[in-house]
Short mmCIF file of C-alpha atoms in Angstrom, two decimals:
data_model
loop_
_atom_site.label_atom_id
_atom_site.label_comp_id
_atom_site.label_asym_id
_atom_site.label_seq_id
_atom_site.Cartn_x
_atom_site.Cartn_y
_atom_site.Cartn_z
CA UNK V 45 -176.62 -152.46 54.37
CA UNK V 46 -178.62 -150.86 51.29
CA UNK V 47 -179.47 -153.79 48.73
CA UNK V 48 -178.36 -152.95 45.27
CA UNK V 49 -181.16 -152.53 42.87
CA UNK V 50 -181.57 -154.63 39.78
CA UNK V 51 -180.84 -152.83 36.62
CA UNK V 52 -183.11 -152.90 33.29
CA UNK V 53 -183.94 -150.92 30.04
CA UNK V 54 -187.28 -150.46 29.80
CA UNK V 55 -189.33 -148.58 26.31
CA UNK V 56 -191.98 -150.01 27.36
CA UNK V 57 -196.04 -147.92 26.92
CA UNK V 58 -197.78 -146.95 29.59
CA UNK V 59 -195.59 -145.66 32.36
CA UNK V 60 -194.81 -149.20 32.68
CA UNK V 61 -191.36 -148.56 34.07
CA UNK V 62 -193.06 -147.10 37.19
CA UNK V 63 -194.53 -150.32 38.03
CA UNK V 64 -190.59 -152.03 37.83
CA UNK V 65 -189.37 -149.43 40.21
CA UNK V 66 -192.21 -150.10 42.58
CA UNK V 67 -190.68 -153.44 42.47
CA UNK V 68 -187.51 -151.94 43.58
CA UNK V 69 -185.80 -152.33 39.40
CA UNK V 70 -184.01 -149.22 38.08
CA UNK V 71 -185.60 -148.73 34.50
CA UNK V 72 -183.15 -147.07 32.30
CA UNK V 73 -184.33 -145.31 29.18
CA UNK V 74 -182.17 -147.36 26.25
CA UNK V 75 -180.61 -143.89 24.62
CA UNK V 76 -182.14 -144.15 21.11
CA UNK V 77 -185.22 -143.56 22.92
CA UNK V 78 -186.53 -139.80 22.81
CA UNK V 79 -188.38 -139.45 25.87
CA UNK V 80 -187.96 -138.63 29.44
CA UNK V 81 -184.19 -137.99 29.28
CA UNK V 82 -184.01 -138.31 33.39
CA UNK V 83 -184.07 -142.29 32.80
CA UNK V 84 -181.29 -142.47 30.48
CA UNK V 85 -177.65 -143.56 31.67
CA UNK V 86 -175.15 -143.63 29.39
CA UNK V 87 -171.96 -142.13 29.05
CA UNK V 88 -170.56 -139.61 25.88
CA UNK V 89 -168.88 -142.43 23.83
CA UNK V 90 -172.31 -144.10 23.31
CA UNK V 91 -174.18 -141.12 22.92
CA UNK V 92 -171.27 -139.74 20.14
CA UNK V 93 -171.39 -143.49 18.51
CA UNK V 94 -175.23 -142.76 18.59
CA UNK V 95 -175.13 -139.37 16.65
CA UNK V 96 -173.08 -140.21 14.04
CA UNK V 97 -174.90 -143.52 13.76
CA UNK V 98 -178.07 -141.26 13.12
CA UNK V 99 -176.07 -138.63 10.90
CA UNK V 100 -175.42 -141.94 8.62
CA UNK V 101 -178.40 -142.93 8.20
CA UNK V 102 -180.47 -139.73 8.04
CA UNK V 103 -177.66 -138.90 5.02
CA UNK V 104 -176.77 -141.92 3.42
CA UNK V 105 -178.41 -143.77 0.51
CA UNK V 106 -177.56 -147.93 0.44
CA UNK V 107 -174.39 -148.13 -1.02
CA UNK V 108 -173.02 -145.68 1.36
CA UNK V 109 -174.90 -147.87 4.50
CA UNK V 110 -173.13 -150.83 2.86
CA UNK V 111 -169.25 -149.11 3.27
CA UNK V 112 -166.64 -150.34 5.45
CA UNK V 113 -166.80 -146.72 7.04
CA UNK V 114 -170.62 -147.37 7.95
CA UNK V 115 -170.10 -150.99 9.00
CA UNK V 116 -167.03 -149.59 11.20
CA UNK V 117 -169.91 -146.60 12.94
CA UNK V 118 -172.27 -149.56 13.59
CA UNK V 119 -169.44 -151.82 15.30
CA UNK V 120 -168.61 -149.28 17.11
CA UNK V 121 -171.85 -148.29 18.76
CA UNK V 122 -172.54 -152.20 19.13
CA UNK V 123 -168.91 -152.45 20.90
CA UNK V 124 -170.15 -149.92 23.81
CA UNK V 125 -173.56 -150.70 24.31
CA UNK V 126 -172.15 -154.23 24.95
CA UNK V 127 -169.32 -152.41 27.47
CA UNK V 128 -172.38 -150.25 28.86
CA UNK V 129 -174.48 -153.36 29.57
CA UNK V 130 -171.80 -155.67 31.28
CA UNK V 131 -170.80 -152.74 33.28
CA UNK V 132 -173.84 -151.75 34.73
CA UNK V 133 -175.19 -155.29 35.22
CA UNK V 134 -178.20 -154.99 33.15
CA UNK V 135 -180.30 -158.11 34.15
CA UNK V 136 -183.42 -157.39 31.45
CA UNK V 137 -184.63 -155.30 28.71
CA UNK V 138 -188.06 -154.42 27.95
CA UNK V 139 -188.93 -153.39 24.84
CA UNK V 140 -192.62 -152.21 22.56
CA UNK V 141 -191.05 -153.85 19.58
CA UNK V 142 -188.52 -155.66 17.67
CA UNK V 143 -188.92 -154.01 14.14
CA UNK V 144 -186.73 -150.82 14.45
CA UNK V 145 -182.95 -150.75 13.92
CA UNK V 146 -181.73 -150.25 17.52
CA UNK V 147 -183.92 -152.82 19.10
CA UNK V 148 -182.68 -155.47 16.75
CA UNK V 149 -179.35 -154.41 17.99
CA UNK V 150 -180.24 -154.57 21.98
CA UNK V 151 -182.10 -157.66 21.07
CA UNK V 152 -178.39 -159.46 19.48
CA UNK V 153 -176.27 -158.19 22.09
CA UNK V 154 -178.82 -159.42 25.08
CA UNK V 155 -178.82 -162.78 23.45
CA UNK V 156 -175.10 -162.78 23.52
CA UNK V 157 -175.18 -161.99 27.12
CA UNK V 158 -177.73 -164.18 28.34
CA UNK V 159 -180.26 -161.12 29.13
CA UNK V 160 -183.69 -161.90 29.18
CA UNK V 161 -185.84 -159.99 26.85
CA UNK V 162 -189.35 -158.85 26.77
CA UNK V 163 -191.63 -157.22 24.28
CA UNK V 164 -194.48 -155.35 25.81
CA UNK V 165 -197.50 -154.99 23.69
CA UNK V 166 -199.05 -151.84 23.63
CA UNK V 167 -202.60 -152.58 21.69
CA UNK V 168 -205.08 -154.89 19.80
CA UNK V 169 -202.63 -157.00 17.76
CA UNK V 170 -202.71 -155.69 14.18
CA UNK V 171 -201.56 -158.89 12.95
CA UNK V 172 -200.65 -162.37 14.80
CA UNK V 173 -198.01 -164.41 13.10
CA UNK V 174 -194.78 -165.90 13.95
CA UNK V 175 -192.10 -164.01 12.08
CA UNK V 176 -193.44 -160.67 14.00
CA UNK V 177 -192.68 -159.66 17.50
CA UNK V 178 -190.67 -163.22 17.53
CA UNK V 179 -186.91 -162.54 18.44
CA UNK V 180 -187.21 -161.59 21.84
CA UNK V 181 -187.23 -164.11 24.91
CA UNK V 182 -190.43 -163.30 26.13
CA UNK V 183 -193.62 -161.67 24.71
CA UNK V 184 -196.08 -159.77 27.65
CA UNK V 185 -199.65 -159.49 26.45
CA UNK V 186 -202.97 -158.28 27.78
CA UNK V 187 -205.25 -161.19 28.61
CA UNK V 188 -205.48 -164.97 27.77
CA UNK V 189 -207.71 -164.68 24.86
CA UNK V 190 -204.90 -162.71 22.90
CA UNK V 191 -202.46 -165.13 24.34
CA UNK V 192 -204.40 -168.01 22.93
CA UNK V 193 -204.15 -165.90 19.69
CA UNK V 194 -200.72 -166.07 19.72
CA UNK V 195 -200.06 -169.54 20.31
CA UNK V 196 -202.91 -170.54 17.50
CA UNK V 197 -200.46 -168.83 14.97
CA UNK V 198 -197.02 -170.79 16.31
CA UNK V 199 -196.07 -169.17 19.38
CA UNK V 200 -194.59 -171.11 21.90
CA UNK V 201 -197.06 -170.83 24.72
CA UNK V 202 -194.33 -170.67 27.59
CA UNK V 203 -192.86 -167.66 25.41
CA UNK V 204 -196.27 -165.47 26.09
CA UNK V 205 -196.49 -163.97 29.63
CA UNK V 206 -200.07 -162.23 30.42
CA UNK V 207 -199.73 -159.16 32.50
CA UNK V 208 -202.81 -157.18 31.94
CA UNK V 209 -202.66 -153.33 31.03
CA UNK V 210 -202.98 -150.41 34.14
CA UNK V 211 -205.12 -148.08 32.63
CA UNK V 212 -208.01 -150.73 31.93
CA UNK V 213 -207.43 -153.87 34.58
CA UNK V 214 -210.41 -153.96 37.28
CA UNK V 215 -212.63 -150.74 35.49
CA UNK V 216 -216.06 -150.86 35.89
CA UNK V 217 -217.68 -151.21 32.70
CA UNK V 218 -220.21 -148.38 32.01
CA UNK V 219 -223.33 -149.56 29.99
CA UNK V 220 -223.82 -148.58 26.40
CA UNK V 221 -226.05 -146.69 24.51
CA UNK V 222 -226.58 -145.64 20.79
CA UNK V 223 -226.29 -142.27 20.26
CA UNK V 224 -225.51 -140.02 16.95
CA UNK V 225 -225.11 -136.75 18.25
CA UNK V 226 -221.64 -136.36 18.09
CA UNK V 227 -219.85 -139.18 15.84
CA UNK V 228 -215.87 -139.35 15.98
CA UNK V 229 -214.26 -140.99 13.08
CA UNK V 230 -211.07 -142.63 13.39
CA UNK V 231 -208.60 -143.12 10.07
CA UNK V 232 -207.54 -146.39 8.92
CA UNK V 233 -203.88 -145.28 8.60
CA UNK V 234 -201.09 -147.23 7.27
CA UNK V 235 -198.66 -149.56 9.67
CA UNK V 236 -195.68 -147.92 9.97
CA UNK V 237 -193.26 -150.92 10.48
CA UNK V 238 -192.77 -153.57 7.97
CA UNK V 239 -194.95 -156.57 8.18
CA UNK V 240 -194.35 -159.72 6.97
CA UNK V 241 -195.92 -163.08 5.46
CA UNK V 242 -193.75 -166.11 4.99
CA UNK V 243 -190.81 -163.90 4.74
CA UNK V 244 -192.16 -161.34 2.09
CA UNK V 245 -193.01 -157.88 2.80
CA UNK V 246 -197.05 -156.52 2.63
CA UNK V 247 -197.20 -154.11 -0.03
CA UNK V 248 -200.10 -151.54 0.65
CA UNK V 249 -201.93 -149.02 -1.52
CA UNK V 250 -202.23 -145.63 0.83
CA UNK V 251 -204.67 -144.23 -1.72
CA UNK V 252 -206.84 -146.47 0.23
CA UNK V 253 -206.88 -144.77 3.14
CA UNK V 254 -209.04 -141.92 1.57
CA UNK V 255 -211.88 -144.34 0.08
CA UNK V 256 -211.90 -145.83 3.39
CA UNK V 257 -213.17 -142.63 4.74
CA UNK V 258 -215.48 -141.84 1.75
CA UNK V 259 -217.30 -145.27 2.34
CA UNK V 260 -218.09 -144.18 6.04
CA UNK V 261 -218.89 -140.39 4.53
CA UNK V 262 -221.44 -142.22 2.02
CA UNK V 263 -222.90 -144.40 4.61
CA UNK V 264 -223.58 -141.54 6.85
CA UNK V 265 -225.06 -139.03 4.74
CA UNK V 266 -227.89 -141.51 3.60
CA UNK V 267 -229.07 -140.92 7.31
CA UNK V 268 -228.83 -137.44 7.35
CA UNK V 269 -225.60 -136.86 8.75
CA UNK V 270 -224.03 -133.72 7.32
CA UNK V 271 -220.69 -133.34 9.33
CA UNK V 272 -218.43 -135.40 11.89
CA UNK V 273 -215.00 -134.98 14.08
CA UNK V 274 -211.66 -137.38 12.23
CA UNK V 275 -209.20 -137.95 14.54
CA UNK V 276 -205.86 -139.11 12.71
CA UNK V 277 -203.12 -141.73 14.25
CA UNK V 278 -200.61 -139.99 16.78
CA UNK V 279 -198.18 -140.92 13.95
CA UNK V 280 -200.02 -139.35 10.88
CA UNK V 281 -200.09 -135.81 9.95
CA UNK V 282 -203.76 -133.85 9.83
CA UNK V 283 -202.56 -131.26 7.74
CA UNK V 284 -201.94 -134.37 4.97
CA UNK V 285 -205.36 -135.23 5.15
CA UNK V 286 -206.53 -131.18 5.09
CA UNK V 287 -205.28 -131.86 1.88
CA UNK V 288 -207.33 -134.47 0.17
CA UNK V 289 -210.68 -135.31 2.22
CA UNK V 290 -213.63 -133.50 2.37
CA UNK V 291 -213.45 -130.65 4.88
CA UNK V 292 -217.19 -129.67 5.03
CA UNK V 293 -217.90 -132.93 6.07
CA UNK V 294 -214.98 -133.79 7.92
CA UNK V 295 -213.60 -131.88 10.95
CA UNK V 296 -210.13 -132.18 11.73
CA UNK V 297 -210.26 -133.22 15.63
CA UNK V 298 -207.40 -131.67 17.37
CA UNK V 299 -208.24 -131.83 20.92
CA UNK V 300 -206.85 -134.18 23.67
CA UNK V 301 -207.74 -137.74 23.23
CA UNK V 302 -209.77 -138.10 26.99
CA UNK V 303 -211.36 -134.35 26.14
CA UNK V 304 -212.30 -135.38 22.41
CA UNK V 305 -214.03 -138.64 23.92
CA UNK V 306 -215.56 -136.44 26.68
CA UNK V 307 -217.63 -134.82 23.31
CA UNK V 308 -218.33 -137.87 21.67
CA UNK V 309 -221.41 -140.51 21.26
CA UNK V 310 -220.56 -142.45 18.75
CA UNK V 311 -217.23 -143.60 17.28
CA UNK V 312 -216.81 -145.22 14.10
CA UNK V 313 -213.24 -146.81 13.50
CA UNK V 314 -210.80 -149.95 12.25
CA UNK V 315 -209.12 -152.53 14.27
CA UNK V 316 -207.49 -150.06 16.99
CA UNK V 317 -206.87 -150.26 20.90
CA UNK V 318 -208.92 -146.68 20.78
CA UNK V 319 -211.49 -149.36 21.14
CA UNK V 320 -210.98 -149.81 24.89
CA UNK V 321 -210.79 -146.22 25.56
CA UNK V 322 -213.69 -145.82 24.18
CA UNK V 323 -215.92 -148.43 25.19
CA UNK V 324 -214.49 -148.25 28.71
CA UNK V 325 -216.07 -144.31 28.53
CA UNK V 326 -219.11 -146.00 27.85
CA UNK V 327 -219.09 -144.82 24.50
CA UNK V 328 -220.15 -147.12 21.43
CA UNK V 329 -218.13 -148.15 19.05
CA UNK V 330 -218.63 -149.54 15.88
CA UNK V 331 -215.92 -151.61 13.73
CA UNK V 332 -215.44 -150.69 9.74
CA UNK V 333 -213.15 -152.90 8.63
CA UNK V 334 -213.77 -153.70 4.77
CA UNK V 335 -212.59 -156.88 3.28
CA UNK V 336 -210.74 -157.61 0.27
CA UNK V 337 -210.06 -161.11 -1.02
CA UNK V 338 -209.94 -162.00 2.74
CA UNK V 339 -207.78 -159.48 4.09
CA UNK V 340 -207.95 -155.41 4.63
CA UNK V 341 -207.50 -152.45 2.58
CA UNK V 342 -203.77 -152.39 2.55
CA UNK V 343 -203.75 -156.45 2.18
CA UNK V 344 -202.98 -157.01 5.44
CA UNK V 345 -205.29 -160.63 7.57
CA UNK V 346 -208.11 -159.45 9.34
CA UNK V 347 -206.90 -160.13 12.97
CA UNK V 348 -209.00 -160.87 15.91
CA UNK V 349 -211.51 -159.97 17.31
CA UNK V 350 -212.27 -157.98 14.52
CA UNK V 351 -213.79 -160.79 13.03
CA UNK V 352 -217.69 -162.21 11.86
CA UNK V 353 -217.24 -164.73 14.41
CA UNK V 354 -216.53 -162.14 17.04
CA UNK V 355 -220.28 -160.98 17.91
CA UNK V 356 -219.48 -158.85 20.56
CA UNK V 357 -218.44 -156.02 18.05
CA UNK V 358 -220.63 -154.56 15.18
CA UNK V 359 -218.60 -155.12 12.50
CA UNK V 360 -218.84 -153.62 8.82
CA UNK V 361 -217.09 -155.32 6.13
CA UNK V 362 -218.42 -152.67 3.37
CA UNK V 363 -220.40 -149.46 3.25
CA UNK V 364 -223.89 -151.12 2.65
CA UNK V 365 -223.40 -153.31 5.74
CA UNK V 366 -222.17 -150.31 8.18
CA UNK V 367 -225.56 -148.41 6.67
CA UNK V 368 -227.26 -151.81 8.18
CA UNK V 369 -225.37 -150.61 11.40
CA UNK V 370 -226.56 -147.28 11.77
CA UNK V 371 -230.65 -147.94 10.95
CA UNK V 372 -229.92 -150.72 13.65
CA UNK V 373 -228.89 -148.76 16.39
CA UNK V 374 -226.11 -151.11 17.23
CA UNK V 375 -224.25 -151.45 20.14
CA UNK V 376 -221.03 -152.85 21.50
CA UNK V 377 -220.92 -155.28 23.68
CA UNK V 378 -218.87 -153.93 26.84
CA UNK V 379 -217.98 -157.23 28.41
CA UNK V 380 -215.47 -157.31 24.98
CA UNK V 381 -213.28 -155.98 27.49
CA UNK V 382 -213.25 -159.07 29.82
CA UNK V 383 -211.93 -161.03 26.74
CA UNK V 384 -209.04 -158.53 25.49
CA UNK V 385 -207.76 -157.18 29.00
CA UNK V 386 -206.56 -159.49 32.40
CA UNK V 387 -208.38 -158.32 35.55
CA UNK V 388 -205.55 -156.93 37.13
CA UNK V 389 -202.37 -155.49 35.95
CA UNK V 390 -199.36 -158.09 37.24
CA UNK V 391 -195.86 -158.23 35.57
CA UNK V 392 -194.96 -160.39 38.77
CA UNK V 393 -193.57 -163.39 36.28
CA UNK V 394 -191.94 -160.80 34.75
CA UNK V 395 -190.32 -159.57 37.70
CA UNK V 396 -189.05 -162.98 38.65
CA UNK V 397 -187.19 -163.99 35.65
CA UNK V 398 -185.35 -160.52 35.20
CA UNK V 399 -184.42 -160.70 39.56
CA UNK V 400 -183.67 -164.91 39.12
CA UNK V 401 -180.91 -163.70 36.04
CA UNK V 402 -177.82 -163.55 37.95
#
């Protein structure tokens, strides 16, 4: 007799639903998700509830969100995606984040149903506090250190499950040197999901995000420098930046990310999980991350490990002190790995508690 095969959603980075279906767990694609249609599993009342959901929102200003016809659209789609998950026995959902619209909405109805739920982080941690990446069951980070991270800032510690992350667990860690002969600079871009401090919103400046670039321009010219590579978030447009940097000094880097680090020697950059590609290349690395009345540019905390304490980094809090950086020839330290990623990739835990929900 065939066993049946546990059922999940998984949005999770990384390929990670690969790694469930070794485990024998079908990992559906939840269907606001845009990617790999072959995962997804739903029938053509969701996926109609879905569109017009979409249509609403795309269209509609507040007051028309606020109307018994949109409430009615929303009830609906909640209504069969609670059908869809009783009826194919979902036992777990994985998810990157609890921010967006539709996750909220998984995240309600799998508390309703007694469905365990896990975020999966998929970088540094911009920001550790306890009103973000909260409302799920379960949060699955990379290593201990950012677990301890978590439960400094109010996490409950039996809430945090460390799995590791594939692509980094068990590397050998190349050595580093310093090297200026081809420098990649990385922008500081804005978060693109609200944030929040005791309850209120962070309000950020964007204009910011240019002086942040002209403070590593400055910095580097006074050593001769007279052009690098800028390599923009997935998320952010180039052709926006075309439009207001300096394009004889900056170079709009459009290649692959492994074939652009391939080029590189040097790559200056903010707090960013480009860090472990990078330094896991053997590339250096070196952290601008200015400081204003204790936090960022766009008034956001200053999250570990890109902090003074953290020596392991070279860390610039303004332009003269990345200047001290470059006449210093400073290096990363590569064993900054060991602290943000687990040996090995396991999501065994994680296995268990979605197969023990019966």
């Amino acid at each position: 007799k065939t066993k049946t095969k546990t059922n999940i959603l998984c949005s999770g980075y990384f390929g990670v639903h690969h790694n469930f279906e070794q485990k024998g767990i079908n990992a559906y694609r939840p269907f606001w998700s845009s990617h790999d249609f072959r995962r997804w599993k739903f029938d053509i009342k969701i996926l109609y509830s879905y569109l017009r959901v979409q249509i609403l929102f795309s269209l509609s200003g507040i007051n028309d969100l606020e109307s018994k016809k949109s409430m009615h659209l929303i009830k609906m789609l909640k209504e069969r995606f609670r059908n869809w998950l009783v009826e194919n026995n979902v036992k777990g959902v994985v998810l990157p984040g609890d921010t967006e619209f539709y996750s909220k909405l998984c995240i309600s109805l799998c508390k309703e149903l007694n469905i365990p739920t896990f975020i999966f982080i998929h970088g540094i941690p911009a920001i550790y506090y306890k009103y973000n990446d909260n409302s799920t069951d379960y949060i699955v980070v990379w290593s201990d250190r950012i677990k301890k991270e978590y439960v400094n800032c109010g996490f409950a510690e039996d809430k945090i499950i460390v799995s590791g992350r594939p692509q980094f667990s068990g590397k050998m860690k190349q050595n580093i040197k310093f090297c200026l002969d081809d420098i990649l600079v990385c922008t500081k871009g804005l978060n693109q999901i609200p944030y929040y401090i005791n309850e209120n919103v962070i309000i950020s400046d964007r204009g910011n995000t240019f002086l942040y670039l002209e403070d590593i321009k400055k910095a580097l010219l006074k050593i001769g420098i007279k052009k690098v590579r800028l390599r923009n978030h997935p998320g952010e447009s180039s052709e926006w930046y075309i439009k207001h940097i300096d394009n004889n000094f900056f170079e709009i880097d459009r290649l692959k990310l492994d074939d652009s680090l391939k080029k590189s020697t040097l790559v200056i950059g903010p707090t960013s999980t480009l860090l472990f590609d990078v330094v896991s290349r053997g590339i250096n690395y070196l952290a601008y991350e200015p400081e204003v009345n204790g936090n960022d540019l766009y008034n956001y905390p200053i999250a570990w490990p890109f902090v003074k304490t953290n020596d392991k980094i070279p860390l610039a809090r303004n332009e003269k002190e990345l200047l001290t950086l470059l006449n210093e020839n400073s290096t990363i330290d590569n064993t900054i790995i060991d602290d943000l990623v687990a040996d090995e990739f396991d999501i065994s835990h994680v296995v268990s508690i979605i197969k023990d929900n019966k």
